[in-house]
mmCIF file with all atom_site columns, C-alpha atoms in Angstrom:
data_model
loop_
_atom_site.group_PDB
_atom_site.id
_atom_site.type_symbol
_atom_site.label_atom_id
_atom_site.label_alt_id
_atom_site.label_comp_id
_atom_site.label_asym_id
_atom_site.label_entity_id
_atom_site.label_seq_id
_atom_site.pdbx_PDB_ins_code
_atom_site.Cartn_x
_atom_site.Cartn_y
_atom_site.Cartn_z
_atom_site.occupancy
_atom_site.B_iso_or_equiv
_atom_site.pdbx_formal_charge
_atom_site.auth_seq_id
_atom_site.auth_comp_id
_atom_site.auth_asym_id
_atom_site.auth_atom_id
_atom_site.pdbx_PDB_model_num
ATOM 1   C CA . GLN A 1 1   ? -23.590 9.872   -1.037  1.00 0.00 ? 1   GLN A CA 1
ATOM 2   C CA . VAL A 1 2   ? -19.978 9.205   -1.891  1.00 0.00 ? 2   VAL A CA 1
ATOM 3   C CA . GLN A 1 3   ? -18.771 6.441   -4.158  1.00 0.00 ? 3   GLN A CA 1
ATOM 4   C CA . LEU A 1 4   ? -15.181 5.260   -3.823  1.00 0.00 ? 4   LEU A CA 1
ATOM 5   C CA . VAL A 1 5   ? -13.282 2.933   -6.127  1.00 0.00 ? 5   VAL A CA 1
ATOM 6   C CA . GLU A 1 6   ? -9.775  1.725   -5.310  1.00 0.00 ? 6   GLU A CA 1
ATOM 7   C CA . SER A 1 7   ? -7.226  0.479   -7.814  1.00 0.00 ? 7   SER A CA 1
ATOM 8   C CA . GLY A 1 8   ? -3.527  -0.238  -8.049  1.00 0.00 ? 8   GLY A CA 1
ATOM 9   C CA . GLY A 1 9   ? -3.159  -3.288  -5.846  1.00 0.00 ? 9   GLY A CA 1
ATOM 10  C CA . GLY A 1 10  ? -1.168  -6.326  -6.877  1.00 0.00 ? 10  GLY A CA 1
ATOM 11  C CA . LEU A 1 11  ? 1.728   -8.638  -6.118  1.00 0.00 ? 11  LEU A CA 1
ATOM 12  C CA . VAL A 1 12  ? 5.141   -7.129  -5.394  1.00 0.00 ? 12  VAL A CA 1
ATOM 13  C CA . GLN A 1 13  ? 8.391   -8.354  -3.906  1.00 0.00 ? 13  GLN A CA 1
ATOM 14  C CA . ALA A 1 14  ? 9.605   -7.132  -0.548  1.00 0.00 ? 14  ALA A CA 1
ATOM 15  C CA . GLY A 1 15  ? 11.347  -3.791  -0.929  1.00 0.00 ? 15  GLY A CA 1
ATOM 16  C CA . GLY A 1 16  ? 9.208   -2.844  -3.909  1.00 0.00 ? 16  GLY A CA 1
ATOM 17  C CA . SER A 1 17  ? 6.630   -0.108  -4.379  1.00 0.00 ? 17  SER A CA 1
ATOM 18  C CA . LEU A 1 18  ? 2.992   0.252   -5.313  1.00 0.00 ? 18  LEU A CA 1
ATOM 19  C CA . ARG A 1 19  ? 0.685   3.237   -5.692  1.00 0.00 ? 19  ARG A CA 1
ATOM 20  C CA . LEU A 1 20  ? -2.951  2.835   -4.790  1.00 0.00 ? 20  LEU A CA 1
ATOM 21  C CA . SER A 1 21  ? -5.590  5.172   -6.170  1.00 0.00 ? 21  SER A CA 1
ATOM 22  C CA . CYS A 1 22  ? -9.050  5.914   -4.840  1.00 0.00 ? 22  CYS A CA 1
ATOM 23  C CA . ALA A 1 23  ? -11.414 7.670   -7.227  1.00 0.00 ? 23  ALA A CA 1
ATOM 24  C CA . ALA A 1 24  ? -14.279 9.518   -5.562  1.00 0.00 ? 24  ALA A CA 1
ATOM 25  C CA . SER A 1 25  ? -17.625 10.684  -6.907  1.00 0.00 ? 25  SER A CA 1
ATOM 26  C CA . GLY A 1 26  ? -21.005 11.809  -5.710  1.00 0.00 ? 26  GLY A CA 1
ATOM 27  C CA . ARG A 1 27  ? -20.176 14.816  -3.548  1.00 0.00 ? 27  ARG A CA 1
ATOM 28  C CA . THR A 1 28  ? -17.818 17.743  -3.776  1.00 0.00 ? 28  THR A CA 1
ATOM 29  C CA . PHE A 1 29  ? -14.428 16.130  -3.331  1.00 0.00 ? 29  PHE A CA 1
ATOM 30  C CA . ARG A 1 30  ? -12.983 18.854  -1.131  1.00 0.00 ? 30  ARG A CA 1
ATOM 31  C CA . SER A 1 31  ? -15.851 18.509  1.346   1.00 0.00 ? 31  SER A CA 1
ATOM 32  C CA . TYR A 1 32  ? -14.561 15.326  2.977   1.00 0.00 ? 32  TYR A CA 1
ATOM 33  C CA . ARG A 1 33  ? -11.425 13.983  4.544   1.00 0.00 ? 33  ARG A CA 1
ATOM 34  C CA . MET A 1 34  ? -10.029 10.684  3.379   1.00 0.00 ? 34  MET A CA 1
ATOM 35  C CA . GLY A 1 35  ? -8.485  7.721   5.108   1.00 0.00 ? 35  GLY A CA 1
ATOM 36  C CA . TRP A 1 36  ? -6.736  4.496   4.197   1.00 0.00 ? 36  TRP A CA 1
ATOM 37  C CA . PHE A 1 37  ? -7.187  1.283   6.150   1.00 0.00 ? 37  PHE A CA 1
ATOM 38  C CA . ARG A 1 38  ? -6.085  -2.290  5.649   1.00 0.00 ? 38  ARG A CA 1
ATOM 39  C CA . GLN A 1 39  ? -7.249  -5.688  6.773   1.00 0.00 ? 39  GLN A CA 1
ATOM 40  C CA . ALA A 1 40  ? -5.198  -8.867  6.768   1.00 0.00 ? 40  ALA A CA 1
ATOM 41  C CA . PRO A 1 41  ? -6.820  -12.313 7.042   1.00 0.00 ? 41  PRO A CA 1
ATOM 42  C CA . GLY A 1 42  ? -7.959  -13.017 10.581  1.00 0.00 ? 42  GLY A CA 1
ATOM 43  C CA . LYS A 1 43  ? -7.164  -9.495  11.756  1.00 0.00 ? 43  LYS A CA 1
ATOM 44  C CA . GLU A 1 44  ? -9.163  -6.382  12.429  1.00 0.00 ? 44  GLU A CA 1
ATOM 45  C CA . ARG A 1 45  ? -9.219  -3.488  10.020  1.00 0.00 ? 45  ARG A CA 1
ATOM 46  C CA . GLU A 1 46  ? -6.429  -1.097  10.941  1.00 0.00 ? 46  GLU A CA 1
ATOM 47  C CA . PHE A 1 47  ? -5.648  2.518   10.231  1.00 0.00 ? 47  PHE A CA 1
ATOM 48  C CA . VAL A 1 48  ? -2.927  3.291   7.703   1.00 0.00 ? 48  VAL A CA 1
ATOM 49  C CA . ALA A 1 49  ? -3.146  6.974   6.780   1.00 0.00 ? 49  ALA A CA 1
ATOM 50  C CA . ALA A 1 50  ? -5.466  9.966   6.620   1.00 0.00 ? 50  ALA A CA 1
ATOM 51  C CA . ILE A 1 51  ? -5.475  13.274  4.798   1.00 0.00 ? 51  ILE A CA 1
ATOM 52  C CA . SER A 1 52  ? -7.342  16.510  5.382   1.00 0.00 ? 52  SER A CA 1
ATOM 53  C CA . ARG A 1 53  ? -9.753  18.140  2.954   1.00 0.00 ? 53  ARG A CA 1
ATOM 54  C CA . SER A 1 54  ? -7.120  20.520  1.665   1.00 0.00 ? 54  SER A CA 1
ATOM 55  C CA . GLY A 1 55  ? -4.382  17.918  1.653   1.00 0.00 ? 55  GLY A CA 1
ATOM 56  C CA . GLY A 1 56  ? -2.312  20.087  3.926   1.00 0.00 ? 56  GLY A CA 1
ATOM 57  C CA . SER A 1 57  ? -2.477  17.739  6.889   1.00 0.00 ? 57  SER A CA 1
ATOM 58  C CA . THR A 1 58  ? -1.726  14.032  6.968   1.00 0.00 ? 58  THR A CA 1
ATOM 59  C CA . MET A 1 59  ? -1.422  11.330  9.587   1.00 0.00 ? 59  MET A CA 1
ATOM 60  C CA . TYR A 1 60  ? 0.163   7.866   9.453   1.00 0.00 ? 60  TYR A CA 1
ATOM 61  C CA . ALA A 1 61  ? 0.248   4.706   11.495  1.00 0.00 ? 61  ALA A CA 1
ATOM 62  C CA . ASP A 1 62  ? 3.617   4.123   13.110  1.00 0.00 ? 62  ASP A CA 1
ATOM 63  C CA . SER A 1 63  ? 4.017   0.913   11.130  1.00 0.00 ? 63  SER A CA 1
ATOM 64  C CA . VAL A 1 64  ? 4.043   2.772   7.793   1.00 0.00 ? 64  VAL A CA 1
ATOM 65  C CA . LYS A 1 65  ? 5.518   6.136   8.754   1.00 0.00 ? 65  LYS A CA 1
ATOM 66  C CA . GLY A 1 66  ? 8.422   7.027   6.516   1.00 0.00 ? 66  GLY A CA 1
ATOM 67  C CA . ARG A 1 67  ? 7.440   4.426   3.902   1.00 0.00 ? 67  ARG A CA 1
ATOM 68  C CA . PHE A 1 68  ? 3.908   5.406   2.849   1.00 0.00 ? 68  PHE A CA 1
ATOM 69  C CA . THR A 1 69  ? 2.662   8.775   1.621   1.00 0.00 ? 69  THR A CA 1
ATOM 70  C CA . THR A 1 70  ? -0.913  9.831   0.988   1.00 0.00 ? 70  THR A CA 1
ATOM 71  C CA . SER A 1 71  ? -1.924  12.724  -1.252  1.00 0.00 ? 71  SER A CA 1
ATOM 72  C CA . ARG A 1 72  ? -4.987  14.003  -3.057  1.00 0.00 ? 72  ARG A CA 1
ATOM 73  C CA . ASP A 1 73  ? -5.643  15.579  -6.428  1.00 0.00 ? 73  ASP A CA 1
ATOM 74  C CA . GLY A 1 74  ? -8.716  17.781  -6.495  1.00 0.00 ? 74  GLY A CA 1
ATOM 75  C CA . ALA A 1 75  ? -8.741  18.043  -10.273 1.00 0.00 ? 75  ALA A CA 1
ATOM 76  C CA . LYS A 1 76  ? -9.020  14.275  -10.553 1.00 0.00 ? 76  LYS A CA 1
ATOM 77  C CA . ASN A 1 77  ? -11.127 13.660  -7.435  1.00 0.00 ? 77  ASN A CA 1
ATOM 78  C CA . THR A 1 78  ? -8.584  11.049  -6.463  1.00 0.00 ? 78  THR A CA 1
ATOM 79  C CA . VAL A 1 79  ? -6.619  10.144  -3.371  1.00 0.00 ? 79  VAL A CA 1
ATOM 80  C CA . TYR A 1 80  ? -3.358  8.230   -3.573  1.00 0.00 ? 80  TYR A CA 1
ATOM 81  C CA . LEU A 1 81  ? -1.350  6.012   -1.275  1.00 0.00 ? 81  LEU A CA 1
ATOM 82  C CA . GLN A 1 82  ? 2.254   5.677   -2.366  1.00 0.00 ? 82  GLN A CA 1
ATOM 83  C CA . MET A 1 83  ? 3.782   2.631   -0.684  1.00 0.00 ? 83  MET A CA 1
ATOM 84  C CA . ASN A 1 84  ? 7.552   2.184   -0.723  1.00 0.00 ? 84  ASN A CA 1
ATOM 85  C CA . SER A 1 85  ? 9.880   -0.334  0.915   1.00 0.00 ? 85  SER A CA 1
ATOM 86  C CA . LEU A 1 86  ? 7.041   -2.792  1.171   1.00 0.00 ? 86  LEU A CA 1
ATOM 87  C CA . LYS A 1 87  ? 7.273   -5.648  3.654   1.00 0.00 ? 87  LYS A CA 1
ATOM 88  C CA . PRO A 1 88  ? 5.463   -8.999  3.762   1.00 0.00 ? 88  PRO A CA 1
ATOM 89  C CA . GLU A 1 89  ? 3.549   -7.737  6.799   1.00 0.00 ? 89  GLU A CA 1
ATOM 90  C CA . ASP A 1 90  ? 1.997   -5.038  4.596   1.00 0.00 ? 90  ASP A CA 1
ATOM 91  C CA . THR A 1 91  ? 0.014   -7.774  2.839   1.00 0.00 ? 91  THR A CA 1
ATOM 92  C CA . ALA A 1 92  ? -3.688  -6.997  3.224   1.00 0.00 ? 92  ALA A CA 1
ATOM 93  C CA . VAL A 1 93  ? -6.784  -5.708  1.509   1.00 0.00 ? 93  VAL A CA 1
ATOM 94  C CA . TYR A 1 94  ? -6.499  -1.934  1.404   1.00 0.00 ? 94  TYR A CA 1
ATOM 95  C CA . TYR A 1 95  ? -9.560  0.291   1.667   1.00 0.00 ? 95  TYR A CA 1
ATOM 96  C CA . CYS A 1 96  ? -10.092 3.989   1.194   1.00 0.00 ? 96  CYS A CA 1
ATOM 97  C CA . ALA A 1 97  ? -12.794 5.752   3.169   1.00 0.00 ? 97  ALA A CA 1
ATOM 98  C CA . ALA A 1 98  ? -14.440 9.164   3.341   1.00 0.00 ? 98  ALA A CA 1
ATOM 99  C CA . ASP A 1 99  ? -15.085 11.157  6.509   1.00 0.00 ? 99  ASP A CA 1
ATOM 100 C CA . LEU A 1 100 ? -17.641 13.973  6.264   1.00 0.00 ? 100 LEU A CA 1
ATOM 101 C CA . GLY A 1 101 ? -16.535 15.504  9.545   1.00 0.00 ? 101 GLY A CA 1
ATOM 102 C CA . THR A 1 102 ? -14.829 18.860  9.688   1.00 0.00 ? 102 THR A CA 1
ATOM 103 C CA . MET A 1 103 ? -13.365 19.129  13.174  1.00 0.00 ? 103 MET A CA 1
ATOM 104 C CA . PRO A 1 104 ? -9.803  18.054  13.892  1.00 0.00 ? 104 PRO A CA 1
ATOM 105 C CA . PRO A 1 105 ? -8.135  15.736  14.467  1.00 0.00 ? 105 PRO A CA 1
ATOM 106 C CA . LEU A 1 106 ? -8.060  13.361  11.532  1.00 0.00 ? 106 LEU A CA 1
ATOM 107 C CA . LYS A 1 107 ? -9.775  10.123  12.454  1.00 0.00 ? 107 LYS A CA 1
ATOM 108 C CA . THR A 1 108 ? -7.944  6.853   12.897  1.00 0.00 ? 108 THR A CA 1
ATOM 109 C CA . THR A 1 109 ? -10.773 4.404   13.567  1.00 0.00 ? 109 THR A CA 1
ATOM 110 C CA . PRO A 1 110 ? -13.070 2.800   10.994  1.00 0.00 ? 110 PRO A CA 1
ATOM 111 C CA . ALA A 1 111 ? -16.131 4.040   12.878  1.00 0.00 ? 111 ALA A CA 1
ATOM 112 C CA . GLY A 1 112 ? -15.164 7.592   12.020  1.00 0.00 ? 112 GLY A CA 1
ATOM 113 C CA . TYR A 1 113 ? -15.691 7.099   8.283   1.00 0.00 ? 113 TYR A CA 1
ATOM 114 C CA . GLU A 1 114 ? -19.067 7.067   6.561   1.00 0.00 ? 114 GLU A CA 1
ATOM 115 C CA . TYR A 1 115 ? -18.231 5.716   3.119   1.00 0.00 ? 115 TYR A CA 1
ATOM 116 C CA . TRP A 1 116 ? -15.951 2.907   1.980   1.00 0.00 ? 116 TRP A CA 1
ATOM 117 C CA . GLY A 1 117 ? -14.540 1.527   -1.216  1.00 0.00 ? 117 GLY A CA 1
ATOM 118 C CA . GLN A 1 118 ? -14.563 -2.142  -2.123  1.00 0.00 ? 118 GLN A CA 1
ATOM 119 C CA . GLY A 1 119 ? -10.892 -2.703  -1.344  1.00 0.00 ? 119 GLY A CA 1
ATOM 120 C CA . THR A 1 120 ? -7.855  -3.740  -3.370  1.00 0.00 ? 120 THR A CA 1
ATOM 121 C CA . GLN A 1 121 ? -5.530  -6.620  -2.545  1.00 0.00 ? 121 GLN A CA 1
ATOM 122 C CA . VAL A 1 122 ? -1.857  -5.940  -1.889  1.00 0.00 ? 122 VAL A CA 1
ATOM 123 C CA . THR A 1 123 ? 0.420   -8.958  -1.572  1.00 0.00 ? 123 THR A CA 1
ATOM 124 C CA . VAL A 1 124 ? 4.094   -8.589  -0.699  1.00 0.00 ? 124 VAL A CA 1
ATOM 125 C CA . SER A 1 125 ? 6.252   -11.669 -1.209  1.00 0.00 ? 125 SER A CA 1
ATOM 126 C CA . SER A 1 126 ? 9.437   -12.284 0.758   1.00 0.00 ? 126 SER A CA 1
#
């Protein structure tokens, strides 16, 4: 079992920044890959970013590439999503998720992840 708790969401103006955190517990942190997804009202959950177990490999959706960065801190059992140059279209509930798989590539669909956090709201005003 893996428990995930997101934090760091909030209201920010367009062009601003936020850093989301996802604290993990329950299994050895380095044993699973992590992903970030988001879901806006009336839309399907979409992939944002993923990071390998070591943190040495990352993947991003085209819509956030160059603006968002994901990282992980093994000492704190925490994954981060640094979001810069935020746009109103980034408004959504953001979720972190854990993938117990070991074979590449990093997964970009929700079905590939076994555990999910409760989500944190990010609202970007224009």
